Short mmCIF file of C-alpha atoms in Angstrom, two decimals:
data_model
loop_
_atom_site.label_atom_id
_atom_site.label_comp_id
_atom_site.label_asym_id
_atom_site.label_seq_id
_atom_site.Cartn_x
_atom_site.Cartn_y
_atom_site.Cartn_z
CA UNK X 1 2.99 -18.33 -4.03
CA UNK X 2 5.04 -19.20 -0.89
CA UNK X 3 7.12 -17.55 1.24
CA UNK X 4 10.56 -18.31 -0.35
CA UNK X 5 9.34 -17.16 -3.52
CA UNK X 6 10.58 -13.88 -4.86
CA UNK X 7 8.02 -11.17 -4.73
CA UNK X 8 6.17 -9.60 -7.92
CA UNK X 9 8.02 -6.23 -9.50
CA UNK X 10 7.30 -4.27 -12.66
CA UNK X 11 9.78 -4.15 -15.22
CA UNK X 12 9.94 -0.94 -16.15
CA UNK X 13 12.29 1.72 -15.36
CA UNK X 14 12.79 4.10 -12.40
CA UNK X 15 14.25 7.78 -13.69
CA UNK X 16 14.43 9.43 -10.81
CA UNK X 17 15.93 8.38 -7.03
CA UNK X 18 13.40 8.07 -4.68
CA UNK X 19 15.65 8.53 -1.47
CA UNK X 20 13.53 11.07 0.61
CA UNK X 21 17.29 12.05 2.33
CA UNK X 22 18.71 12.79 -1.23
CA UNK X 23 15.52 14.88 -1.85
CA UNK X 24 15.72 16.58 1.37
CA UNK X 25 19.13 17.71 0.59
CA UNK X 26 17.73 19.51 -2.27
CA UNK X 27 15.49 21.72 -1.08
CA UNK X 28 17.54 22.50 2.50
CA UNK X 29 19.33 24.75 -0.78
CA UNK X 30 16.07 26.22 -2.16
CA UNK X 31 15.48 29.89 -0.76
CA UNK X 32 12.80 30.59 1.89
CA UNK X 33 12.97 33.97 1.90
CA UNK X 34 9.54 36.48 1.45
CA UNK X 35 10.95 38.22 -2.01
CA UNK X 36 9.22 38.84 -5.16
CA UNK X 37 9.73 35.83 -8.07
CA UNK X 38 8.17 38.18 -11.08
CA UNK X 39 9.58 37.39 -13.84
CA UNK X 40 8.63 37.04 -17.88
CA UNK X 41 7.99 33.12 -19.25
CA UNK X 42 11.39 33.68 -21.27
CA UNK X 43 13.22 34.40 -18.13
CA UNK X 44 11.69 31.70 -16.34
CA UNK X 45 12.50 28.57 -18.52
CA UNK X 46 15.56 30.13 -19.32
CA UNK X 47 16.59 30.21 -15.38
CA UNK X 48 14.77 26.74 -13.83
CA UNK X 49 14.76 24.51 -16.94
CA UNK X 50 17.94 22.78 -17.85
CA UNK X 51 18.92 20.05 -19.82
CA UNK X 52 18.57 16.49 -18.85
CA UNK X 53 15.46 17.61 -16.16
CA UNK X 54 12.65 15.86 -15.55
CA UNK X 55 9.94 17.73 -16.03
CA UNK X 56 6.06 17.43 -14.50
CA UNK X 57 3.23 19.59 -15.59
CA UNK X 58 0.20 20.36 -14.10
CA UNK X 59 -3.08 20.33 -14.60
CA UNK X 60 -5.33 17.86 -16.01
CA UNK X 61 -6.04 16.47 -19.41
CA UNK X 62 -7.47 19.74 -21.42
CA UNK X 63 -7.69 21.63 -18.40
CA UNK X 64 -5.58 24.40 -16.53
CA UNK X 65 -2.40 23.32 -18.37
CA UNK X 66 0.71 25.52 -18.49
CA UNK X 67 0.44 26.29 -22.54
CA UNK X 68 2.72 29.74 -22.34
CA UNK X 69 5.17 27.94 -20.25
CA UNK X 70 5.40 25.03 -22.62
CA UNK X 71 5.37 26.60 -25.95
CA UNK X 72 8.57 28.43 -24.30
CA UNK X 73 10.39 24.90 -23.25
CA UNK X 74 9.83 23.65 -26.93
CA UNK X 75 11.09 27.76 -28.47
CA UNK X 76 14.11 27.27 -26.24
CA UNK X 77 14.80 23.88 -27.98
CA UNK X 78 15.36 22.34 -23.95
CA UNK X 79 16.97 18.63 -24.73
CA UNK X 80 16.72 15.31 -23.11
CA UNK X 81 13.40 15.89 -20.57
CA UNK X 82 11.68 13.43 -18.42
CA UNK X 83 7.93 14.20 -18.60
CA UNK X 84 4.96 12.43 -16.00
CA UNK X 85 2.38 12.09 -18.76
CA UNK X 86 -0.27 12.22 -15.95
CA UNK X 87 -3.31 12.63 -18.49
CA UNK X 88 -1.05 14.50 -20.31
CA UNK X 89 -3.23 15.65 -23.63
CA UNK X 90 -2.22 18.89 -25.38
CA UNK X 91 0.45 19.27 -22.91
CA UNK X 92 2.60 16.27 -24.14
CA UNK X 93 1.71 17.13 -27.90
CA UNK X 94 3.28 20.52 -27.50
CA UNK X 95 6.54 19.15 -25.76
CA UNK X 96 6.59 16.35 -28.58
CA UNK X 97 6.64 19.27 -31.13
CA UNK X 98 10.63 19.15 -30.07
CA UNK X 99 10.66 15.91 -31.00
CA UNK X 100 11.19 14.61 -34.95
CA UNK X 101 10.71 17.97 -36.38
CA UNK X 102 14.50 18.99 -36.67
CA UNK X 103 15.85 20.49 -33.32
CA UNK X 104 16.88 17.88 -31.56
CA UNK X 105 14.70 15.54 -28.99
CA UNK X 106 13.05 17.31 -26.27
CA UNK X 107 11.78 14.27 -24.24
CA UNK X 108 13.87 11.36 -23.76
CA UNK X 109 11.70 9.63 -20.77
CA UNK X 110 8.24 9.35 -19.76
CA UNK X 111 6.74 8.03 -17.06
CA UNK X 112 3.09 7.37 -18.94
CA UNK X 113 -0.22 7.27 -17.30
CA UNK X 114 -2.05 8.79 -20.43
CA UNK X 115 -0.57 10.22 -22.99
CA UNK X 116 -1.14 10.38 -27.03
CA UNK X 117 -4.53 10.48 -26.57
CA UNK X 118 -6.67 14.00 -26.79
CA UNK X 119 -9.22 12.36 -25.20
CA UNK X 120 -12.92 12.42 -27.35
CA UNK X 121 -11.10 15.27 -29.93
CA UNK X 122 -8.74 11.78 -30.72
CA UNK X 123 -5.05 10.74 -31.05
CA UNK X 124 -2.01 12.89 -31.74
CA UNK X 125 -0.66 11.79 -35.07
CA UNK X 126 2.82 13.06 -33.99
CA UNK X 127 2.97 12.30 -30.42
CA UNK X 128 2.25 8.55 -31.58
CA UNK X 129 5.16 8.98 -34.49
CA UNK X 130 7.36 10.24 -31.29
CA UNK X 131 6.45 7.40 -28.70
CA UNK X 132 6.46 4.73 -31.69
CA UNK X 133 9.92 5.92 -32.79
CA UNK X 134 11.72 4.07 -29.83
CA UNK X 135 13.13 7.37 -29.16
CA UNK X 136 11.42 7.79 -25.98
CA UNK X 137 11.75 5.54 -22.72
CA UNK X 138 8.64 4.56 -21.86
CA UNK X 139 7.38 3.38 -17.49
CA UNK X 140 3.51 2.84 -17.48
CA UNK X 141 1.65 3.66 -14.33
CA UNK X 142 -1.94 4.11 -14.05
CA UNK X 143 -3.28 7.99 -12.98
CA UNK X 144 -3.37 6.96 -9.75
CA UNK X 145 -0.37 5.63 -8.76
CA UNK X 146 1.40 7.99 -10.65
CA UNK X 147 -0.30 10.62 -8.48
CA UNK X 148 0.79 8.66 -5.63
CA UNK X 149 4.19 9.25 -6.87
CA UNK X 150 3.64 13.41 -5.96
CA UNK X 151 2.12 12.24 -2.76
CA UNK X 152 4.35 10.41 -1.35
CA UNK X 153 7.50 12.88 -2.46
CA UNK X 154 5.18 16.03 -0.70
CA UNK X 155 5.43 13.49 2.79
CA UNK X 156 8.48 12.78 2.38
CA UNK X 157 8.71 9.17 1.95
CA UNK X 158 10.38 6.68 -0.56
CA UNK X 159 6.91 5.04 -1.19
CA UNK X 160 3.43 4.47 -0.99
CA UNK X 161 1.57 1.36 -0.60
CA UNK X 162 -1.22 0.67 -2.76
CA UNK X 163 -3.88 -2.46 -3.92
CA UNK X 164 -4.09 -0.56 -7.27
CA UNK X 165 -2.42 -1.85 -10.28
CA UNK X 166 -1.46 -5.71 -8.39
CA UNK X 167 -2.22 -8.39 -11.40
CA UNK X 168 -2.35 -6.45 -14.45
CA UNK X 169 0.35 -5.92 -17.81
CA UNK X 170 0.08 -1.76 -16.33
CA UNK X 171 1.84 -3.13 -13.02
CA UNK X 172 4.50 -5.14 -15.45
CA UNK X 173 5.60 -2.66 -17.37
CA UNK X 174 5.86 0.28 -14.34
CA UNK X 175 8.85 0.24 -11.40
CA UNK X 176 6.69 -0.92 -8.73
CA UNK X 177 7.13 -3.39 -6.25
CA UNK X 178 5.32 -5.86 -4.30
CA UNK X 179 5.40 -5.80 -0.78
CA UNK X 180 3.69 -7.77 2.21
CA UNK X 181 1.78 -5.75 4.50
CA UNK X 182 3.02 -6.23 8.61
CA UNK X 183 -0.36 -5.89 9.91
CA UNK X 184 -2.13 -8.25 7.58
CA UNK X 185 0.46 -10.36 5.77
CA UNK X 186 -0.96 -9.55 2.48
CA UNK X 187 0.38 -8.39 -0.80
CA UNK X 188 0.76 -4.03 -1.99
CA UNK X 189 1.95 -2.53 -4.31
CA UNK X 190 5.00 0.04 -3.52
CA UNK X 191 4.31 2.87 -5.34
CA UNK X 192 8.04 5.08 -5.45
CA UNK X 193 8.52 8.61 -4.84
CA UNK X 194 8.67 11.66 -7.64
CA UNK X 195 10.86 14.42 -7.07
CA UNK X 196 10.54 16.32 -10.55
CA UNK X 197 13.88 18.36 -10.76
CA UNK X 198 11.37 21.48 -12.01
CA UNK X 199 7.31 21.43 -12.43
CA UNK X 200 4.96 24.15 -14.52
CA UNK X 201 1.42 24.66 -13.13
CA UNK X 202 -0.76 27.38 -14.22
CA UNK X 203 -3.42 28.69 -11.40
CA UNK X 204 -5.96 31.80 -11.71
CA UNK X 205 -4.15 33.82 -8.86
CA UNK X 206 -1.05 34.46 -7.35
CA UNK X 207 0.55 36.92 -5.53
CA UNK X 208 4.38 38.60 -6.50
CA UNK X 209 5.89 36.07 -4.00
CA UNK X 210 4.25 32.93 -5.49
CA UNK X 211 1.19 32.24 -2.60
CA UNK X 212 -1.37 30.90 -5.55
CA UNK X 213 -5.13 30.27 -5.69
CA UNK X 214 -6.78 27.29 -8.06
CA UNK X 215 -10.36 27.09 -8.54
CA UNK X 216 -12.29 24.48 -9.52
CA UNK X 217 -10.40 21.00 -9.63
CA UNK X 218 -6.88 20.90 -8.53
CA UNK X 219 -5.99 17.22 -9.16
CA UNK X 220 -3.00 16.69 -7.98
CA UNK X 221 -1.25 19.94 -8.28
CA UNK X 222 -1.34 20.26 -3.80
CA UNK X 223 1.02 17.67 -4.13
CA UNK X 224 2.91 18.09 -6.94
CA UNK X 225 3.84 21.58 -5.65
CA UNK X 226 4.97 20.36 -2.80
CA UNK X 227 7.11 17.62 -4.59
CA UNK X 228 9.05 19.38 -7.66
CA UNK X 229 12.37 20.69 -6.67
CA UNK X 230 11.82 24.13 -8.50
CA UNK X 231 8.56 25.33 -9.36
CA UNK X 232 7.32 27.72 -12.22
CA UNK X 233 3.78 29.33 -12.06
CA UNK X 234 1.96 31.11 -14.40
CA UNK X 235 -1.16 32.41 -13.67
CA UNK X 236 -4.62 34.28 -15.20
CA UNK X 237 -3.61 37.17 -12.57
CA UNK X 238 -1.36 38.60 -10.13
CA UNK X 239 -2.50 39.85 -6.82
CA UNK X 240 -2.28 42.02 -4.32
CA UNK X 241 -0.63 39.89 -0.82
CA UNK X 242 -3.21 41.75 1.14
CA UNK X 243 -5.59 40.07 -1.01
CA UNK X 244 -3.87 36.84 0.10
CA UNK X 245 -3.81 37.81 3.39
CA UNK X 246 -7.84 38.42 3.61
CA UNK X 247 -8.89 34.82 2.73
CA UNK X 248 -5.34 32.32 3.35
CA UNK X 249 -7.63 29.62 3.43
CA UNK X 250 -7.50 29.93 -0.12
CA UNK X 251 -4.03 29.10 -0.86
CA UNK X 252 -3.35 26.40 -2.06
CA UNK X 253 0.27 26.67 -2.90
CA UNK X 254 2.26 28.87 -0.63
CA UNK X 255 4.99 30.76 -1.77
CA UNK X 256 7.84 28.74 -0.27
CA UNK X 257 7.17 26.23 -2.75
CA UNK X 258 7.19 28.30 -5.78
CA UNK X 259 10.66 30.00 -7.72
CA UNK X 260 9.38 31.86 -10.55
CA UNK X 261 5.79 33.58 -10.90
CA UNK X 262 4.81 34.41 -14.41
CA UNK X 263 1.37 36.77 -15.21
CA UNK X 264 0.14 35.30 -18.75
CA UNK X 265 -3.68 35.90 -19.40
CA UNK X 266 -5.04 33.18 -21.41
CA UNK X 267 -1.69 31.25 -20.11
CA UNK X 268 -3.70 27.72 -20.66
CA UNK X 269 -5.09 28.41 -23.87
CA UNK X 270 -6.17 26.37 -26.18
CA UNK X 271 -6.98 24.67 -22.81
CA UNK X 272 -9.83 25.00 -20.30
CA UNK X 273 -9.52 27.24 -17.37
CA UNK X 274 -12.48 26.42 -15.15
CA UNK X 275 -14.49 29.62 -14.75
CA UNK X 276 -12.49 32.04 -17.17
CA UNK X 277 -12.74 30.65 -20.43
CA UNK X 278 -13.18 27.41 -22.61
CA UNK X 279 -11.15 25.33 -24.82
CA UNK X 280 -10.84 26.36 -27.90
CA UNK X 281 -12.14 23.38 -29.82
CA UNK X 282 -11.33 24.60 -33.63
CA UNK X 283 -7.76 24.94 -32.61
CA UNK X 284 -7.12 21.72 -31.19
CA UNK X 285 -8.98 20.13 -34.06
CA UNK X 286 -6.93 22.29 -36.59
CA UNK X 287 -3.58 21.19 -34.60
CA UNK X 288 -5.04 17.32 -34.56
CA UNK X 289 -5.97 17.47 -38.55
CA UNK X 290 -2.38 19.31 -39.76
CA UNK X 291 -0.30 16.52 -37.76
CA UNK X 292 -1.02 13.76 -40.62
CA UNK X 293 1.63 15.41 -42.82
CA UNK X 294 4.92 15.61 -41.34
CA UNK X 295 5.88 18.70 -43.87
CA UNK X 296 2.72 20.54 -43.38
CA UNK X 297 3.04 20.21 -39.68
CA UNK X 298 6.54 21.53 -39.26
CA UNK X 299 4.98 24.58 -41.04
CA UNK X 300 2.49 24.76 -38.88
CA UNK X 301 5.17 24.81 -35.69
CA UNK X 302 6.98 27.39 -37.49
CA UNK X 303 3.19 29.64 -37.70
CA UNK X 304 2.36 29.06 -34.14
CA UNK X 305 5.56 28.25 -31.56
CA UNK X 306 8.82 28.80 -33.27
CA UNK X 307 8.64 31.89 -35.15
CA UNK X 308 6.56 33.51 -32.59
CA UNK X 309 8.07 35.85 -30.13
CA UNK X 310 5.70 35.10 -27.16
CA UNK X 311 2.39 34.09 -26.24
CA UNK X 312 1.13 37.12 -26.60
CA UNK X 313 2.19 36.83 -30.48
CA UNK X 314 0.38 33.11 -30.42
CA UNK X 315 -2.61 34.76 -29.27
CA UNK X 316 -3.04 37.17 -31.48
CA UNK X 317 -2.76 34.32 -35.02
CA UNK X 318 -5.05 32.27 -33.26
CA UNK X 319 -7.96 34.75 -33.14
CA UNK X 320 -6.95 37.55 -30.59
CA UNK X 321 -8.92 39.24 -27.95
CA UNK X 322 -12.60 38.26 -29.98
CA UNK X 323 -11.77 34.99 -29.97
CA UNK X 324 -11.07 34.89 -26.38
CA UNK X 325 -13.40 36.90 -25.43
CA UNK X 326 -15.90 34.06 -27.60
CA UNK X 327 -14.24 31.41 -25.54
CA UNK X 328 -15.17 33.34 -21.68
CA UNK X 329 -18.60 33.91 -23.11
CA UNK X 330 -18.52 29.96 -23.33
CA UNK X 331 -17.36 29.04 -20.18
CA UNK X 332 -19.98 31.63 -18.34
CA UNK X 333 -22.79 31.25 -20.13
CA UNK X 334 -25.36 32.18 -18.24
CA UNK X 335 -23.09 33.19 -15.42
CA UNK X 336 -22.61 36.71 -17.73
#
């Protein structure tokens, strides 16, 4: 390559603007204010999730995912979401349950680092039917860089540079860019900014203002907090601010981030929740198995999400308090 040659850049789309000035102006509106944000799931979606968003959920993979919250996008029938797949597993099969079963389309764009994919449990039979219907815009990114996307949004800058992804079919089909380093003339990759217009992250503590505590692995949710324009969290348990106020070192999302804080025990379920309860294996193999036929699966939607009147409801068909008590005993043993 020489100089007057034009530099390499993916060609995939960019959804969002990432002009740090244009996301500042956002959230100069959002309230700082010390106030409570309890509120149900219903209220929640209802109030922060709007048509046309784009949407980022966190978590990872089978782990610490925002189920309650999600089951209640899809009951709502939201249209016309952005989703970052960022190892997005049972998370982006429930949100694809709004797609191709007769209400609409529920994701329109995805920015993709993993997604289809249950990892060892296998592929989504419907979430592939979704993304192979052309119905969905597809921008590829690897985990990483799309995790650079929440970093560089939470410091406030259009981009980060990067040697991941140069050279490979991942880098053509994302919206990177190539740029050439000042210091040592040679070649990054620009990694853009992610605002999400709303994010979902369940946590095992917060407190009536929305100061929350993760344990275990938290991925990238520090940043993604930081980065979503409004923020729901649900979490295993809500706390007393004193509580907060004994250990802060523990926070790892502070309140001025968050706009809605929803108490749902069990709120990742089928999911993983490091150190109060395991996924529930049979389910996600049940889901996985009833997806090969379209008709039976709609059925299934109608058992579990749509004709359900909450979580608690879901719950209680999908075993109840023994079965979730099973499921702790799991994750503890020998702990308890």
């Amino acid at each position: 390559m020489t100089q007057t040659d034009p530099l390499p850049r993916g060609n995939g789309p960019l959804f969002l603007d990432c002009d740090p000035d244009a996301a500042r102006n956002a959230f100069a509106e959002k309230s700082k204010q010390l106030q409570s944000k309890v509120m149900t799931v219903p209220e929640a979606v209802r109030q922060f999730v709007n048509d046309g968003d784009y949407l980022a959920a966190g978590g990872f993979g089978g782990d610490r995912i925002a189920t309650a919250v999600l089951h209640e996008i899809v009951r709502q029938q939201k249209q016309g979401l952005g989703l970052a797949g960022h190892t997005a597993t049972h998370d982006f099969q429930i949100l694809c349950a709004g797609n191709q079963t007769g209400r609409g389309q529920l994701l329109s764009r995805v920015d993709a680092a993993y997604i289809v994919g249950l990892e060892a449990r296998g592929l989504s039979p419907h979430a592939r039917r979704v993304v192979e219907s052309g119905e969905v815009q597809l921008c590829e990114w690897t985990n990483y860089t799309l995790a650079l996307r929440f970093q560089a949004a939470a410091m406030g800058l259009p981009y980060l540079p990067a040697r991941s992804m140069l050279g490979t079919d991942t880098f053509q089909q994302s919206a990177a860019q190539t740029v050439i380093c000042p210091f040592t003339g040679k070649k990054l990759a620009a990694i853009p900014a992610l605002w999400p217009d709303v994010a979902v992250i369940h946590v095992h503590e917060a407190d009536c203002y929305g100061n929350c505590r993760i344990r275990g692995t938290s991925v990238t949710d520090y940043h993604l907090a930081r980065a979503a324009k409004k923020l729901i969290i649900s979490c295993e348990r809500l706390i007393d601010t004193e509580e907060i106020r004994r250990d802060p070192t523990a926070t790892m999302i502070p309140f001025y981030c968050v706009d809605a804080v929803c108490e749902v025990p069990y709120g990742s379920f089928p999911a993983n929740m490091p150190y109060e309860y395991f996924s529930d294996e049979t389910h996600l193999c049940e889901w996985l198995t009833t997806e090969r036929d379209p008709q039976q699966y709609k059925k299934y939607l109608h058992h579990y999400i749509f004709d359900v009147a909450d979580f608690h409801e879901y719950l209680s068909r999908c075993g109840g308090l023994p079965r979730l008590q099973e499921l702790r005993r799991q994750e503890l043993f020998p702990a308890e």
